[in-house]
Amino acid sequence: MSRGYSAAFDAGTVYVIGDFAGVASGFHQAQKKAYPEEFVPADPSAMMEDHNFPPEFGALISRSAAYCPTNPHWYLGLIAVDPAYRGRGVGTKLLEFCLTIVDHDELPAYLESTNAANLSLYKRFGFQQLAEVSVGSSPIRFPMFRAARAS
């Protein structure tokens, strides 16, 4: 399943706070569809060829994707804060805003953090860490899930 940020732009779900102090993107993932036999999910390792990614990157993505829900959910693909604004609550505000949308839809949320320092923030908002995923010398990814809540 592609989680390219273009899907978030297409859905109008890329949000900026302040003068680009932070950005968040996410999008609704509908239930997996059945595709004609000629279409199959892309092999992440094949997608990495000729793109200068580390050799283990495809395996890292595949192993992380194993934790992604198959039922409808919101995928929070990015929450980033400009280093000049860190420690000022910008990430918290972005996450609160995104979860307001998620809760309005009464869907669960899924994300993959790449920064262990952010895990406590996500846990405060009800996310549960599902695993620590790494391959070779790759950085650790932390798949996290938050159950649906009524708004």
mmCIF file of C-alpha atoms in Angstrom:
data_model
loop_
_atom_site.group_PDB
_atom_site.id
_atom_site.type_symbol
_atom_site.label_atom_id
_atom_site.label_comp_id
_atom_site.label_asym_id
_atom_site.label_seq_id
_atom_site.Cartn_x
_atom_site.Cartn_y
_atom_site.Cartn_z
ATOM 1 C CA MET A 1 0.000 0.000 0.000
ATOM 2 C CA SER A 2 1.459 3.310 -0.981
ATOM 3 C CA ARG A 3 1.561 5.949 1.692
ATOM 4 C CA GLY A 4 3.087 8.646 -0.456
ATOM 5 C CA TYR A 5 2.445 12.139 0.779
ATOM 6 C CA SER A 6 0.760 12.975 -2.515
ATOM 7 C CA ALA A 7 -2.319 11.140 -1.175
ATOM 8 C CA ALA A 8 -2.423 13.545 1.763
ATOM 9 C CA PHE A 9 -2.081 16.555 -0.546
ATOM 10 C CA ASP A 10 -4.810 15.149 -2.802
ATOM 11 C CA ALA A 11 -7.091 14.659 0.215
ATOM 12 C CA GLY A 12 -6.330 18.138 1.583
ATOM 13 C CA THR A 13 -4.930 16.697 4.794
ATOM 14 C CA VAL A 14 -1.542 18.391 5.025
ATOM 15 C CA TYR A 15 -1.592 21.012 7.765
ATOM 16 C CA VAL A 16 0.882 23.743 8.680
ATOM 17 C CA ILE A 17 1.005 25.609 11.969
ATOM 18 C CA GLY A 18 2.414 29.108 12.336
ATOM 19 C CA ASP A 19 4.962 30.252 9.807
ATOM 20 C CA PHE A 20 5.854 26.636 8.977
ATOM 21 C CA ALA A 21 6.821 26.002 12.601
ATOM 22 C CA GLY A 22 5.431 22.519 12.093
ATOM 23 C CA VAL A 23 3.618 20.343 9.606
ATOM 24 C CA ALA A 24 1.385 17.303 9.902
ATOM 25 C CA SER A 25 -0.058 15.050 7.272
ATOM 26 C CA GLY A 26 -2.291 12.062 7.369
ATOM 27 C CA PHE A 27 -5.029 10.426 5.427
ATOM 28 C CA HIS A 28 -7.854 7.965 5.775
ATOM 29 C CA GLN A 29 -6.921 4.442 4.785
ATOM 30 C CA ALA A 30 -9.994 2.611 3.534
ATOM 31 C CA GLN A 31 -10.297 -1.108 3.798
ATOM 32 C CA LYS A 32 -7.893 -2.885 1.454
ATOM 33 C CA LYS A 33 -9.453 -3.380 -1.936
ATOM 34 C CA ALA A 34 -9.378 -6.419 -4.162
ATOM 35 C CA TYR A 35 -7.524 -5.626 -7.366
ATOM 36 C CA PRO A 36 -7.529 -7.392 -10.715
ATOM 37 C CA GLU A 37 -5.073 -10.269 -10.868
ATOM 38 C CA GLU A 38 -2.613 -8.314 -13.021
ATOM 39 C CA PHE A 39 -2.032 -5.798 -10.208
ATOM 40 C CA VAL A 40 -0.011 -6.840 -7.181
ATOM 41 C CA PRO A 41 1.470 -4.842 -4.308
ATOM 42 C CA ALA A 42 4.890 -3.493 -5.175
ATOM 43 C CA ASP A 43 7.887 -5.183 -3.603
ATOM 44 C CA PRO A 44 9.539 -2.462 -1.490
ATOM 45 C CA SER A 45 13.007 -3.868 -2.183
ATOM 46 C CA ALA A 46 12.413 -3.464 -5.932
ATOM 47 C CA MET A 47 11.203 0.080 -5.384
ATOM 48 C CA MET A 48 14.496 0.943 -3.679
ATOM 49 C CA GLU A 49 16.647 0.094 -6.699
ATOM 50 C CA ASP A 50 18.352 3.079 -8.307
ATOM 51 C CA HIS A 51 17.209 5.451 -5.557
ATOM 52 C CA ASN A 52 20.323 5.410 -3.343
ATOM 53 C CA PHE A 53 18.441 4.007 -0.344
ATOM 54 C CA PRO A 54 20.421 1.761 2.027
ATOM 55 C CA PRO A 55 20.005 -1.892 1.034
ATOM 56 C CA GLU A 56 18.024 -2.747 4.186
ATOM 57 C CA PHE A 57 15.491 0.069 3.686
ATOM 58 C CA GLY A 58 13.006 -2.052 1.719
ATOM 59 C CA ALA A 59 13.017 -4.762 4.390
ATOM 60 C CA LEU A 60 12.540 -2.121 7.098
ATOM 61 C CA ILE A 61 9.484 -0.728 5.318
ATOM 62 C CA SER A 62 8.052 -4.224 4.780
ATOM 63 C CA ARG A 63 8.529 -5.244 8.396
ATOM 64 C CA SER A 64 6.986 -2.002 9.644
ATOM 65 C CA ALA A 65 4.006 -2.383 7.307
ATOM 66 C CA ALA A 66 3.194 -5.717 8.923
ATOM 67 C CA TYR A 67 1.821 -3.762 11.910
ATOM 68 C CA CYS A 68 -0.403 -1.453 9.850
ATOM 69 C CA PRO A 69 -4.114 -2.146 10.388
ATOM 70 C CA THR A 70 -6.035 -3.684 7.511
ATOM 71 C CA ASN A 71 -9.358 -2.179 8.584
ATOM 72 C CA PRO A 72 -10.255 1.478 7.897
ATOM 73 C CA HIS A 73 -8.095 3.859 9.910
ATOM 74 C CA TRP A 74 -6.254 7.168 9.771
ATOM 75 C CA TYR A 75 -2.571 6.924 8.904
ATOM 76 C CA LEU A 76 -0.608 9.809 10.431
ATOM 77 C CA GLY A 77 2.304 9.933 8.058
ATOM 78 C CA LEU A 78 4.208 12.938 9.317
ATOM 79 C CA ILE A 79 4.366 15.240 12.290
ATOM 80 C CA ALA A 80 7.425 17.437 12.102
ATOM 81 C CA VAL A 81 8.505 20.558 13.958
ATOM 82 C CA ASP A 82 11.136 23.053 12.840
ATOM 83 C CA PRO A 83 14.068 22.742 15.284
ATOM 84 C CA ALA A 84 13.760 26.457 16.087
ATOM 85 C CA TYR A 85 10.253 25.797 17.484
ATOM 86 C CA ARG A 86 10.865 22.549 19.368
ATOM 87 C CA GLY A 87 9.899 22.500 23.032
ATOM 88 C CA ARG A 88 7.136 25.076 22.525
ATOM 89 C CA GLY A 89 4.168 22.707 22.225
ATOM 90 C CA VAL A 90 3.959 22.855 18.425
ATOM 91 C CA GLY A 91 4.041 19.058 18.029
ATOM 92 C CA THR A 92 1.379 18.678 20.715
ATOM 93 C CA LYS A 93 -0.889 21.187 18.955
ATOM 94 C CA LEU A 94 -0.431 19.419 15.611
ATOM 95 C CA LEU A 95 -1.202 16.035 17.129
ATOM 96 C CA GLU A 96 -4.264 17.378 18.971
ATOM 97 C CA PHE A 97 -5.564 18.868 15.724
ATOM 98 C CA CYS A 98 -5.035 15.650 13.749
ATOM 99 C CA LEU A 99 -6.664 13.521 16.439
ATOM 100 C CA THR A 100 -9.700 15.814 16.462
ATOM 101 C CA ILE A 101 -10.227 14.843 12.817
ATOM 102 C CA VAL A 102 -9.549 11.164 13.530
ATOM 103 C CA ASP A 103 -11.994 11.160 16.451
ATOM 104 C CA HIS A 104 -14.638 12.943 14.380
ATOM 105 C CA ASP A 105 -14.471 10.002 11.966
ATOM 106 C CA GLU A 106 -14.528 7.583 14.930
ATOM 107 C CA LEU A 107 -11.623 5.636 13.457
ATOM 108 C CA PRO A 108 -8.419 4.258 14.915
ATOM 109 C CA ALA A 109 -5.095 5.920 14.111
ATOM 110 C CA TYR A 110 -1.755 4.420 13.133
ATOM 111 C CA LEU A 111 1.700 5.963 12.861
ATOM 112 C CA GLU A 112 5.313 4.898 12.677
ATOM 113 C CA SER A 113 7.624 7.053 14.767
ATOM 114 C CA THR A 114 11.279 7.213 13.888
ATOM 115 C CA ASN A 115 12.227 9.132 17.015
ATOM 116 C CA ALA A 116 12.166 7.385 20.401
ATOM 117 C CA ALA A 117 12.046 10.802 22.095
ATOM 118 C CA ASN A 118 8.524 11.305 20.688
ATOM 119 C CA LEU A 119 7.071 8.061 22.053
ATOM 120 C CA SER A 120 5.999 9.625 25.349
ATOM 121 C CA LEU A 121 4.026 12.302 23.452
ATOM 122 C CA TYR A 122 2.190 9.699 21.418
ATOM 123 C CA LYS A 123 1.523 7.557 24.489
ATOM 124 C CA ARG A 124 -0.004 10.585 26.289
ATOM 125 C CA PHE A 125 -2.524 10.726 23.447
ATOM 126 C CA GLY A 126 -3.435 7.061 23.771
ATOM 127 C CA PHE A 127 -1.110 5.428 21.252
ATOM 128 C CA GLN A 128 0.297 2.023 22.113
ATOM 129 C CA GLN A 129 3.683 0.966 20.842
ATOM 130 C CA LEU A 130 3.326 -2.241 18.827
ATOM 131 C CA ALA A 131 6.993 -3.047 18.215
ATOM 132 C CA GLU A 132 10.514 -1.844 17.588
ATOM 133 C CA VAL A 133 11.454 -2.592 14.002
ATOM 134 C CA SER A 134 14.982 -2.435 12.642
ATOM 135 C CA VAL A 135 16.957 -4.185 9.966
ATOM 136 C CA GLY A 136 20.742 -4.211 9.926
ATOM 137 C CA SER A 137 22.064 -0.726 10.643
ATOM 138 C CA SER A 138 18.748 0.975 9.909
ATOM 139 C CA PRO A 139 17.244 3.358 12.432
ATOM 140 C CA ILE A 140 14.498 1.900 14.612
ATOM 141 C CA ARG A 141 10.868 2.459 13.627
ATOM 142 C CA PHE A 142 8.163 2.324 16.267
ATOM 143 C CA PRO A 143 4.744 1.302 14.870
ATOM 144 C CA MET A 144 2.007 2.731 17.123
ATOM 145 C CA PHE A 145 -1.759 2.301 17.238
ATOM 146 C CA ARG A 146 -4.575 4.266 18.898
ATOM 147 C CA ALA A 147 -8.037 2.732 19.145
ATOM 148 C CA ALA A 148 -11.043 4.581 17.772
ATOM 149 C CA ARG A 149 -12.694 7.118 20.052
ATOM 150 C CA ALA A 150 -16.038 8.811 19.739
ATOM 151 C CA SER A 151 -15.866 12.569 19.302
#
